[in-house]
Amino acid sequence: MSTVREATFDLFRRHGMTTIFGNPGSTELPMLGDFPADFRYILGLQEAVVVGMADGYAQASSSVTHVNLHTAPGVGNAMGALFNAQANHSPLLVTAGQQVRAQITMQANLTNRDATRVVHPYVKWAFEPPRAADVPAAIAQGIHRASLPPKGPAFVSIPMDDWNAEIDEADVRWVGARTVTGRAGADPEVVAELAGRLERAKRPCLVAGPDIDASGAWDVAIALAEKQRLAVWASPATGGGRLGFPEGHPNFQGTLPPAIGPIGSTLEGYDLILTAGTSVFPYYPHIPGPPLPEGAELVAITSDPDEAARAPMGDAIVADVRLTLAALLEAVGASDREPPMPVGDAPPVEDSDPLGAGAVHATLHEVLPEEGIVVLESPTSTMALRNRLRISNPGSYYFCAGGGLGYGLSAGLGVQLAQPDRPVACVLGEGSVQYAVSGFWTAVAYQIPVTFLVLRNNEYGILKWFAEVEQVTGAPGLDLPALESAEIARGYGVDVRRVRSRDELREALAAGVASNGPSLVEVDVAPGMSLF
Ligand SMILES: Cc1ncc(C[n+]2csc(CCOP(=O)(O)OP(=O)(O)O)c2C)c(N)n1
């Protein structure tokens, strides 16, 4: 006989899930009691931060990651971050405490009413086991479901008196030993047909999406683009949480804009558009227009049946992105089409006071080593960063596909914990910092050596840009005067520097990257949107 807790921690061990991200309450303490020495608990001080850290960790470690939340109010605080994790295809096992079974029916204080309903639609599956003895099996199911395509959060609510209940060996005999794998290739006939279409096309292009990175397909995507001389576009930055193709490669043409009409006109001239690992497309502002050029065809390769079904146009193949691209690479011959024209260099950096965002990112590019990772949430400077850094290594860029602020600061911590040997630069707008500001405490408490770069423009700059697009005038709440992010971070114990010139910025960033603990550089930047 063992307890439910012992059996469940054994299950976590078998899955290598010995890091738990959490914020505890009374309903979670029975799970956390006698916490085993081979596990580590990363404390976040607010649930949005806890889930955001786990999201970054799950993506950067390619493994299902356990998040433990406090019953109803903790889950409530986490909802925006769960929305983000789902959009990021981040495999999370989310557990939450629940009242003791004897007090659920009477709805004693802190009962998570309708625990399995409240998290929908942001989880793939939500469950509360009917018996204490079912907790390990329910958690095992949550782990498998989170890891199957499309990856995403799965939720298990656990009454707090379950953990110390005794469990029969027979109830858990098979639970921990099972492996469930979900990477499936495409039907060979469908691949052969696609290969024929690609070879016959006069001017095809590839749109590279985030799941190329998540499925480990960079090498195959590069080989396919070179063999077939494909022009390559990145999927729109708004929905592209990761990069699927080196942005310094000669075939790379740029990042698609995020709206219907502009995508259609950007793709003018291509007759076959092959998308891989992205939805079609992560549109945001509604700018109507033909979604594709006249006569062009589109084929999407995605592991997500939902992305395939809801695409407004084109054919779709639901299968693992890497396996399918690899099969396609085998099936096509080398093309003798004209190779695509490489895009030119970014314009020279302009010095100004305060600096433009492009000058800031050109400086980051000088300082961040080749193996560096960027976690980005600085809305008006997103494209300037992409165009200045031209990131060209896999697993080196994380952005929130969901768009909920607070991801950046917290995911930066999770990514750094998952990749302790690579320097992480977490680039944030000063408005974005505030949605996960208590993450600074976790950075200091666990000495997580992220270099935070905060761009201070004293405004919600992107909302001013949106106001123009939406032809809205006179909206309140778009300015952020006297917001001292660096001072707040200092209060949490972060080593901070405030800079204004490029030389000061270079020096401060270099010191941050070299340091073994968290550091923050706040730089004043000119307001407005920067593309370069
Ligand atoms: C949780 C959440 N609340 C509100 C928003 C709306 N929003 C999008 S961008 C933005 C402003 C971000 O400001 P800042 O980080 O300073 O960057 P800037 O736009 O100035 O570059 C806001 C409030 C959001 N995306 N997510």
Coordinates of C-alpha atoms and ligand atoms in Angstrom, one line a residue:
M1 CA 0.0 0.0 0.0
S2 CA 1.2 3.5 -0.8
T3 CA -0.6 6.9 -0.7
V4 CA -2.0 8.7 -3.7
R5 CA 0.7 11.3 -3.2
E6 CA 3.5 8.7 -3.4
A7 CA 2.0 7.0 -6.4
T8 CA 1.5 10.3 -8.2
F9 CA 5.0 11.6 -7.5
D10 CA 6.3 8.2 -8.8
L11 CA 4.3 8.9 -12.0
F12 CA 5.8 12.4 -12.3
R13 CA 9.3 10.8 -11.9
R14 CA 8.7 8.3 -14.7
H15 CA 7.7 11.2 -17.0
G16 CA 10.7 13.3 -15.9
M17 CA 8.4 15.9 -14.5
T18 CA 10.4 16.8 -11.4
T19 CA 10.0 20.6 -11.8
I20 CA 6.7 22.0 -10.6
F21 CA 5.6 25.6 -11.1
G22 CA 3.1 26.7 -8.5
N23 CA 1.5 29.1 -6.1
P24 CA 0.2 27.2 -3.1
G25 CA -2.9 27.6 -1.0
S26 CA -4.4 25.5 1.8
T27 CA -6.0 23.2 -0.8
E28 CA -2.6 22.3 -2.3
L29 CA -0.6 21.8 0.9
P30 CA -1.5 18.1 1.2
M31 CA 0.1 17.5 -2.2
L32 CA 3.2 19.5 -1.3
G33 CA 3.7 17.9 2.2
D34 CA 6.9 15.9 2.6
F35 CA 8.1 17.4 -0.7
P36 CA 10.6 14.9 -2.2
A37 CA 14.2 16.0 -2.4
D38 CA 14.5 15.1 -6.1
F39 CA 11.8 17.6 -7.1
R40 CA 12.0 21.3 -7.4
Y41 CA 9.2 23.8 -6.8
I42 CA 9.4 27.1 -8.6
L43 CA 7.2 29.6 -6.7
G44 CA 5.5 32.3 -8.6
L45 CA 3.7 35.0 -6.7
Q46 CA 0.7 35.3 -8.9
E47 CA -0.9 32.6 -11.1
A48 CA -0.5 34.4 -14.4
V49 CA 3.2 34.3 -13.8
V50 CA 3.2 30.7 -12.7
V51 CA 1.5 29.6 -15.9
G52 CA 3.6 31.9 -18.1
M53 CA 6.8 30.4 -16.6
A54 CA 5.6 26.9 -17.2
D55 CA 4.6 27.8 -20.7
G56 CA 8.1 29.0 -21.5
Y57 CA 9.6 26.0 -19.8
A58 CA 7.4 23.5 -21.6
Q59 CA 8.2 25.0 -25.0
A60 CA 11.9 25.4 -24.4
S61 CA 12.3 21.9 -22.9
S62 CA 9.9 20.2 -25.3
S63 CA 8.3 18.4 -22.4
V64 CA 5.0 18.3 -20.6
T65 CA 5.3 20.7 -17.7
H66 CA 3.3 20.6 -14.4
V67 CA 1.6 23.7 -13.1
N68 CA -0.1 23.5 -9.7
L69 CA -2.7 26.2 -8.9
H70 CA -4.8 27.2 -6.0
T71 CA -8.5 26.2 -6.3
A72 CA -11.1 28.5 -7.8
P73 CA -9.4 31.9 -7.3
G74 CA -6.0 30.7 -8.4
V75 CA -7.4 29.1 -11.5
G76 CA -9.4 32.3 -12.2
N77 CA -6.2 34.3 -12.1
A78 CA -4.5 31.9 -14.4
M79 CA -7.1 32.0 -17.2
G80 CA -5.5 34.6 -19.4
A81 CA -2.2 32.7 -19.3
L82 CA -4.0 29.5 -20.1
F83 CA -5.5 31.2 -23.2
N84 CA -1.9 32.0 -24.2
A85 CA -0.6 28.5 -23.5
Q86 CA -3.3 27.0 -25.7
A87 CA -2.4 29.5 -28.5
N88 CA 1.3 28.6 -28.1
H89 CA 0.5 24.8 -28.3
S90 CA 2.3 24.5 -25.0
P91 CA 2.0 21.1 -23.3
L92 CA 0.9 21.8 -19.7
L93 CA -0.5 19.5 -17.1
V94 CA -2.5 22.0 -14.9
T95 CA -3.5 20.6 -11.5
A96 CA -5.6 22.6 -9.0
G97 CA -6.6 21.8 -5.4
Q98 CA -10.3 21.4 -4.5
Q99 CA -12.2 21.3 -1.2
V100 CA -12.3 17.9 0.7
R101 CA -14.8 15.6 -0.9
A102 CA -17.1 15.7 2.1
Q103 CA -17.6 19.4 1.7
I104 CA -17.9 19.8 -2.0
T105 CA -21.7 19.2 -2.1
M106 CA -22.4 21.8 0.6
Q107 CA -20.0 24.2 -1.3
A108 CA -17.8 24.9 1.7
N109 CA -15.5 27.9 1.3
L110 CA -13.0 27.7 -1.6
T111 CA -15.0 24.9 -3.3
N112 CA -14.1 25.1 -7.0
R113 CA -17.7 25.0 -8.3
D114 CA -17.9 23.4 -11.7
A115 CA -14.1 23.0 -11.6
T116 CA -14.0 21.2 -14.9
R117 CA -16.2 23.7 -16.7
V118 CA -14.6 26.9 -15.7
V119 CA -11.3 26.2 -17.6
H120 CA -13.0 25.6 -20.9
P121 CA -12.4 26.5 -23.7
Y122 CA -8.7 27.0 -22.9
V123 CA -7.8 23.4 -22.1
K124 CA -8.0 20.3 -24.2
W125 CA -9.5 18.3 -21.3
A126 CA -10.7 18.9 -17.8
F127 CA -11.4 16.2 -15.2
E128 CA -12.0 15.7 -11.5
P129 CA -11.5 12.0 -10.6
P130 CA -14.5 10.3 -9.1
R131 CA -12.4 8.4 -6.5
A132 CA -9.1 9.2 -4.7
A133 CA -7.7 6.0 -6.2
D134 CA -8.2 7.5 -9.7
V135 CA -5.9 10.5 -9.2
P136 CA -2.8 9.0 -10.6
A137 CA -4.7 7.6 -13.7
A138 CA -6.4 11.0 -14.2
I139 CA -3.1 12.8 -14.0
A140 CA -1.5 10.3 -16.4
Q141 CA -4.3 10.9 -18.9
G142 CA -3.7 14.7 -18.5
I143 CA 0.0 14.2 -19.3
H144 CA -0.8 12.1 -22.4
R145 CA -3.5 14.5 -23.6
A146 CA -1.3 17.6 -23.2
S147 CA 1.5 15.9 -25.2
L148 CA -0.6 14.8 -28.1
P149 CA -1.1 17.0 -31.1
P150 CA -2.2 19.7 -31.0
K151 CA -0.2 20.1 -27.7
G152 CA -1.9 22.2 -25.1
P153 CA -3.0 22.5 -21.5
A154 CA -5.0 19.7 -19.8
F155 CA -6.6 20.2 -16.4
V156 CA -7.1 17.9 -13.4
S157 CA -8.9 19.1 -10.2
I158 CA -8.0 17.2 -7.1
P159 CA -9.9 17.2 -3.8
M160 CA -7.4 17.9 -1.1
D161 CA -8.2 14.8 1.0
D162 CA -7.2 12.5 -1.9
W163 CA -3.5 12.9 -1.4
N164 CA -3.1 11.0 1.8
A165 CA -5.6 8.3 0.9
E166 CA -4.1 4.8 0.6
I167 CA -4.0 3.3 -2.9
D168 CA -4.0 -0.3 -3.9
E169 CA -1.1 -1.4 -6.1
A170 CA -3.6 -2.8 -8.6
D171 CA -5.1 0.6 -9.1
V172 CA -1.8 2.0 -10.4
R173 CA 0.0 -1.0 -11.8
W174 CA -0.3 0.1 -15.5
V175 CA -0.6 3.8 -15.1
G176 CA 3.0 4.9 -14.9
A177 CA 4.4 2.3 -17.3
R178 CA 2.5 3.5 -20.4
T179 CA 3.9 5.6 -23.2
V180 CA 1.6 7.3 -25.7
T181 CA 3.2 8.7 -28.8
G182 CA 1.3 10.9 -31.2
R183 CA 3.7 11.9 -34.0
A184 CA 2.0 10.6 -37.2
G185 CA 3.2 11.2 -40.8
A186 CA 1.0 12.0 -43.7
D187 CA -0.6 9.5 -46.1
P188 CA 2.2 8.7 -48.7
E189 CA -0.3 9.3 -51.5
V190 CA -1.1 12.8 -50.3
V191 CA 2.6 13.6 -50.0
A192 CA 3.2 12.3 -53.5
E193 CA 0.4 14.4 -54.8
L194 CA 1.7 17.5 -53.0
A195 CA 5.2 16.8 -54.4
G196 CA 3.8 16.8 -57.9
R197 CA 2.0 20.1 -57.3
L198 CA 5.1 21.7 -55.9
E199 CA 7.3 20.5 -58.8
R200 CA 4.7 21.8 -61.4
A201 CA 4.3 25.2 -59.7
K202 CA 6.0 28.1 -61.5
R203 CA 6.7 30.2 -58.5
P204 CA 5.9 28.5 -55.2
C205 CA 6.7 29.8 -51.7
L206 CA 6.8 28.4 -48.2
V207 CA 5.2 30.1 -45.2
A208 CA 7.2 28.9 -42.2
G209 CA 5.2 28.8 -38.9
P210 CA 6.0 28.2 -35.2
D211 CA 5.4 24.4 -35.2
I212 CA 8.4 23.9 -37.5
D213 CA 10.5 24.9 -34.5
A214 CA 8.3 22.9 -32.1
S215 CA 8.6 19.7 -34.2
G216 CA 12.3 20.1 -34.7
A217 CA 12.0 20.6 -38.5
W218 CA 14.4 23.6 -39.2
D219 CA 16.9 21.4 -41.0
V220 CA 14.2 19.8 -43.2
A221 CA 12.5 23.1 -44.0
I222 CA 15.9 24.6 -45.0
A223 CA 16.7 21.6 -47.2
L224 CA 13.3 21.7 -48.9
A225 CA 13.5 25.4 -49.5
E226 CA 17.0 25.0 -51.1
K227 CA 16.1 21.9 -53.1
Q228 CA 12.9 23.4 -54.5
R229 CA 14.3 27.0 -54.6
L230 CA 11.3 28.2 -52.5
A231 CA 10.9 31.8 -51.4
V232 CA 10.3 31.6 -47.7
W233 CA 8.0 33.9 -45.6
A234 CA 7.6 33.8 -41.8
S235 CA 4.0 33.5 -40.7
P236 CA 2.6 36.8 -39.3
A237 CA 4.5 38.0 -36.2
T238 CA 1.3 38.3 -34.1
G239 CA 0.6 34.6 -34.2
G240 CA 4.1 33.3 -34.7
G241 CA 5.2 32.3 -31.2
R242 CA 8.4 30.7 -32.6
L243 CA 10.4 31.0 -35.8
G244 CA 10.4 28.2 -38.4
F245 CA 13.2 29.4 -40.7
P246 CA 16.5 31.2 -40.4
E247 CA 15.8 34.9 -41.0
G248 CA 19.3 35.5 -42.4
H249 CA 19.0 32.7 -45.0
P250 CA 19.1 33.9 -48.7
N251 CA 15.7 32.4 -49.4
F252 CA 14.1 34.3 -46.6
Q253 CA 11.8 37.1 -47.8
G254 CA 10.4 38.6 -44.6
T255 CA 7.5 38.3 -42.2
L256 CA 3.9 38.3 -43.6
P257 CA 1.7 41.1 -42.4
P258 CA -1.1 40.1 -40.1
A259 CA -4.3 41.0 -42.0
I260 CA -6.3 39.4 -44.9
G261 CA -5.8 42.0 -47.7
P262 CA -2.1 42.7 -46.9
I263 CA -1.3 39.0 -46.9
G264 CA -3.0 38.5 -50.2
S265 CA -1.1 41.4 -51.8
T266 CA 2.2 40.4 -50.2
L267 CA 1.8 36.9 -51.8
E268 CA 1.1 38.4 -55.2
G269 CA 3.1 36.5 -57.9
Y270 CA 3.2 33.1 -56.1
D271 CA 1.1 30.3 -57.7
L272 CA 1.4 27.7 -54.9
I273 CA 1.7 28.7 -51.2
L274 CA 2.8 25.9 -48.9
T275 CA 2.3 26.7 -45.2
A276 CA 3.9 24.6 -42.5
G277 CA 3.2 24.7 -38.8
T278 CA 0.9 27.7 -38.7
S279 CA -2.8 28.5 -38.9
V280 CA -4.0 30.0 -42.1
F281 CA -3.5 32.7 -41.0
P282 CA -3.1 34.3 -37.5
Y283 CA -4.9 37.5 -38.8
Y284 CA -5.5 40.4 -36.5
P285 CA -6.7 43.8 -37.6
H286 CA -9.5 43.4 -40.1
I287 CA -8.2 44.8 -43.3
P288 CA -10.3 43.1 -46.0
G289 CA -9.1 42.2 -49.5
P290 CA -8.5 39.1 -51.5
P291 CA -6.9 36.6 -49.1
L292 CA -4.8 35.0 -51.9
P293 CA -3.6 36.3 -55.2
E294 CA -5.9 35.4 -58.2
G295 CA -5.3 31.8 -59.3
A296 CA -3.0 30.9 -56.4
E297 CA -3.4 27.6 -54.5
L298 CA -2.6 27.0 -50.9
V299 CA -1.7 23.8 -49.1
A300 CA -1.3 23.8 -45.3
I301 CA 0.7 21.2 -43.3
T302 CA -0.4 21.3 -39.6
S303 CA -0.5 18.9 -36.8
D304 CA -3.6 20.6 -35.5
P305 CA -7.0 19.4 -36.8
D306 CA -8.6 22.6 -35.6
E307 CA -6.2 24.8 -37.6
A308 CA -6.9 22.6 -40.7
A309 CA -10.6 22.7 -40.4
R310 CA -11.1 26.4 -39.7
A311 CA -8.7 27.7 -42.4
P312 CA -10.9 29.9 -44.7
M313 CA -9.2 28.6 -47.9
G314 CA -6.8 26.1 -49.3
D315 CA -6.2 22.4 -48.8
A316 CA -4.8 21.0 -45.5
I317 CA -2.8 18.0 -44.5
V318 CA -3.1 17.1 -40.8
A319 CA 0.2 15.3 -39.7
D320 CA 3.4 15.9 -37.9
V321 CA 5.1 18.9 -39.5
R322 CA 8.6 17.4 -39.4
L323 CA 7.7 14.0 -40.7
T324 CA 5.6 15.5 -43.5
L325 CA 8.2 18.0 -44.6
A326 CA 10.8 15.2 -44.5
A327 CA 8.6 12.9 -46.7
L328 CA 8.0 15.8 -49.1
L329 CA 11.8 16.5 -49.3
E330 CA 12.4 12.9 -50.3
A331 CA 9.6 13.0 -52.8
V332 CA 10.6 16.1 -54.8
G333 CA 13.4 16.5 -57.2
A334 CA 15.9 19.4 -57.3
S335 CA 14.3 22.4 -59.0
D336 CA 16.1 24.6 -61.6
R337 CA 13.7 27.6 -61.0
E338 CA 15.3 31.0 -60.6
P339 CA 16.3 31.2 -56.9
P340 CA 14.5 33.9 -54.9
M341 CA 16.2 37.3 -54.6
P342 CA 17.7 37.8 -51.1
V343 CA 16.3 40.7 -49.2
G344 CA 18.7 43.6 -48.6
D345 CA 20.3 44.6 -45.3
A346 CA 18.3 46.7 -42.8
P347 CA 18.9 50.5 -43.2
P348 CA 21.8 51.9 -41.2
V349 CA 21.1 52.7 -37.6
E350 CA 20.2 56.3 -36.8
D351 CA 21.3 57.9 -33.7
S352 CA 18.7 60.0 -31.8
D353 CA 17.8 61.1 -28.3
P354 CA 15.9 59.2 -27.1
L355 CA 17.0 56.2 -29.2
G356 CA 14.6 54.6 -31.7
A357 CA 13.7 51.0 -31.0
G358 CA 15.7 49.9 -34.1
A359 CA 18.9 51.4 -32.6
V360 CA 18.2 49.6 -29.4
H361 CA 17.8 46.3 -31.2
A362 CA 20.8 46.8 -33.4
T363 CA 22.7 47.2 -30.1
L364 CA 21.2 44.1 -28.7
H365 CA 22.3 42.3 -31.8
E366 CA 25.9 43.4 -31.3
V367 CA 25.9 42.1 -27.7
L368 CA 23.7 38.9 -27.6
P369 CA 25.9 35.9 -28.4
E370 CA 25.1 33.6 -31.3
E371 CA 23.5 31.0 -29.0
G372 CA 21.3 33.6 -27.3
I373 CA 17.6 33.3 -27.0
V374 CA 15.1 36.2 -27.3
V375 CA 11.7 36.2 -25.4
L376 CA 9.8 39.2 -26.8
E377 CA 6.9 41.3 -25.6
S378 CA 7.6 44.8 -26.7
P379 CA 4.7 45.4 -29.1
T380 CA 5.8 48.5 -31.1
S381 CA 9.3 47.2 -31.5
T382 CA 8.5 43.6 -32.5
M383 CA 9.3 44.0 -36.2
A384 CA 12.4 46.2 -35.5
L385 CA 13.8 43.3 -33.3
R386 CA 13.0 40.7 -36.0
N387 CA 14.6 42.9 -38.7
R388 CA 17.7 43.8 -36.7
L389 CA 18.5 40.4 -35.2
R390 CA 17.4 38.2 -38.2
I391 CA 17.5 35.2 -35.8
S392 CA 18.9 32.2 -37.5
N393 CA 19.0 29.4 -35.0
P394 CA 16.2 27.1 -33.9
G395 CA 14.8 27.4 -30.4
S396 CA 15.9 31.0 -30.1
Y397 CA 12.8 33.1 -30.2
Y398 CA 9.6 32.9 -28.1
F399 CA 6.7 35.3 -28.5
C400 CA 3.1 35.0 -27.3
A401 CA 0.9 33.6 -30.1
G402 CA -2.1 34.4 -27.9
G403 CA -1.3 38.1 -27.4
G404 CA -2.1 38.3 -23.7
L405 CA 0.4 40.5 -22.0
G406 CA 2.4 39.0 -19.0
Y407 CA 3.6 36.1 -21.0
G408 CA 6.9 37.7 -21.9
L409 CA 8.4 38.4 -18.4
S410 CA 7.2 35.0 -17.0
A411 CA 8.0 32.9 -20.1
G412 CA 11.5 34.5 -20.1
L413 CA 12.1 32.9 -16.7
G414 CA 10.7 29.5 -17.8
V415 CA 12.8 29.5 -21.0
Q416 CA 16.0 30.3 -19.0
L417 CA 15.3 27.5 -16.5
A418 CA 14.8 25.1 -19.3
Q419 CA 18.0 26.3 -21.1
P420 CA 20.4 27.2 -18.3
D421 CA 23.4 27.2 -20.6
R422 CA 22.1 29.8 -23.1
P423 CA 21.8 33.5 -22.4
V424 CA 18.2 34.7 -22.5
A425 CA 17.3 38.3 -23.3
C426 CA 13.8 39.1 -22.3
V427 CA 12.7 42.2 -24.3
L428 CA 9.7 44.0 -22.8
G429 CA 7.7 47.2 -23.2
E430 CA 7.3 49.0 -19.9
G431 CA 3.5 48.5 -20.0
S432 CA 3.9 44.7 -20.6
V433 CA 6.2 44.4 -17.6
Q434 CA 3.4 45.2 -15.2
Y435 CA 1.2 42.2 -16.1
A436 CA 3.8 39.8 -14.6
V437 CA 5.8 42.2 -12.5
S438 CA 6.1 39.8 -9.5
G439 CA 8.1 37.5 -11.8
F440 CA 11.1 39.7 -10.8
W441 CA 10.8 38.1 -7.3
T442 CA 11.1 34.6 -8.8
A443 CA 14.0 35.7 -10.9
V444 CA 15.9 36.9 -7.8
A445 CA 14.8 34.1 -5.5
Y446 CA 16.0 31.4 -7.9
Q447 CA 18.9 33.5 -9.3
I448 CA 17.6 33.0 -12.9
P449 CA 20.1 34.9 -15.0
V450 CA 17.7 36.5 -17.5
T451 CA 18.8 39.9 -19.0
F452 CA 15.6 42.0 -19.1
L453 CA 15.6 44.8 -21.6
V454 CA 12.8 47.3 -21.0
L455 CA 11.9 49.8 -23.7
R456 CA 10.4 52.8 -22.0
N457 CA 8.3 55.0 -24.3
N458 CA 5.9 56.3 -21.6
E459 CA 2.9 55.0 -23.5
Y460 CA 0.8 52.0 -24.7
G461 CA 2.4 52.7 -28.1
I462 CA 0.7 49.9 -30.0
L463 CA -2.7 51.0 -28.9
K464 CA -2.1 54.4 -30.4
W465 CA -1.2 52.7 -33.6
F466 CA -4.3 50.5 -33.4
A467 CA -6.4 53.7 -32.7
E468 CA -5.2 55.0 -36.1
V469 CA -6.0 51.7 -37.9
E470 CA -9.4 51.6 -36.3
Q471 CA -10.0 55.3 -36.8
V472 CA -10.6 55.9 -33.1
T473 CA -9.9 59.3 -31.7
G474 CA -10.0 60.5 -28.1
A475 CA -9.5 57.1 -26.4
P476 CA -8.3 57.5 -22.7
G477 CA -5.7 55.4 -21.0
L478 CA -3.0 55.2 -23.6
D479 CA -0.3 57.1 -21.8
L480 CA 2.0 55.8 -19.1
P481 CA 3.7 58.7 -17.4
A482 CA 6.0 58.2 -14.4
L483 CA 6.0 54.5 -14.5
E484 CA 9.3 53.5 -12.9
S485 CA 9.7 49.9 -13.9
A486 CA 13.4 49.8 -13.1
E487 CA 12.8 51.1 -9.6
I488 CA 10.1 48.4 -9.1
A489 CA 12.5 45.7 -10.3
R490 CA 15.1 47.1 -8.0
G491 CA 12.7 46.7 -5.1
Y492 CA 12.4 43.0 -5.9
G493 CA 16.2 42.8 -5.8
V494 CA 17.1 42.8 -9.5
D495 CA 20.3 44.5 -10.5
V496 CA 19.1 47.4 -12.7
R497 CA 20.6 50.1 -14.9
R498 CA 18.9 53.0 -16.6
V499 CA 20.5 54.1 -19.9
R500 CA 19.9 56.5 -22.7
S501 CA 22.7 56.3 -25.3
R502 CA 23.9 53.4 -27.4
D503 CA 27.2 53.2 -25.6
E504 CA 25.6 53.0 -22.2
L505 CA 23.1 50.4 -23.6
R506 CA 25.9 48.3 -25.1
E507 CA 27.8 48.3 -21.8
A508 CA 24.8 47.6 -19.7
L509 CA 23.6 44.7 -21.9
A510 CA 27.0 43.1 -22.0
A511 CA 27.2 43.2 -18.2
G512 CA 23.7 41.7 -18.0
V513 CA 24.6 38.9 -20.3
A514 CA 27.8 38.1 -18.5
S515 CA 26.1 38.1 -15.1
N516 CA 25.1 35.0 -13.2
G517 CA 21.9 36.6 -11.8
P518 CA 18.9 38.5 -13.1
S519 CA 19.6 42.0 -14.4
L520 CA 17.5 44.7 -16.0
V521 CA 18.4 47.5 -18.5
E522 CA 15.8 50.2 -19.0
V523 CA 16.3 52.4 -22.0
D524 CA 14.3 55.4 -23.0
V525 CA 12.9 55.1 -26.6
A526 CA 11.1 57.4 -28.9
P527 CA 7.4 56.8 -29.1
G528 CA 5.7 55.2 -32.1
M529 CA 6.0 52.0 -34.1
S530 CA 9.4 50.9 -35.5
L531 CA 9.8 48.5 -38.3
F532 CA 13.6 48.7 -38.4
Ligands
LIG1 C1 -3.7 40.9 -20.7 C2 -3.8 42.0 -21.7 N1 -4.4 43.1 -21.4 C3 -4.4 44.2 -22.3 C4 -3.9 44.0 -23.6 C5 -4.0 45.1 -24.6 N2 -2.6 45.6 -25.0 C6 -2.0 45.2 -26.1 S1 -0.6 45.9 -26.3 C7 -0.8 46.9 -25.0 C8 0.2 48.0 -24.6 C9 1.6 47.4 -24.4 O1 2.4 48.5 -24.0 P1 4.0 48.4 -23.8 O2 4.4 47.1 -23.3 O3 4.5 49.6 -23.1 O4 4.5 48.4 -25.3 P2 4.3 49.4 -26.5 O5 3.0 49.2 -27.2 O6 4.5 50.8 -26.0 O7 5.5 49.1 -27.4 C10 -2.0 46.6 -24.3 C11 -2.4 47.3 -23.1 C12 -3.3 42.7 -23.9 N3 -2.8 42.4 -25.1 N4 -3.2 41.8 -22.9

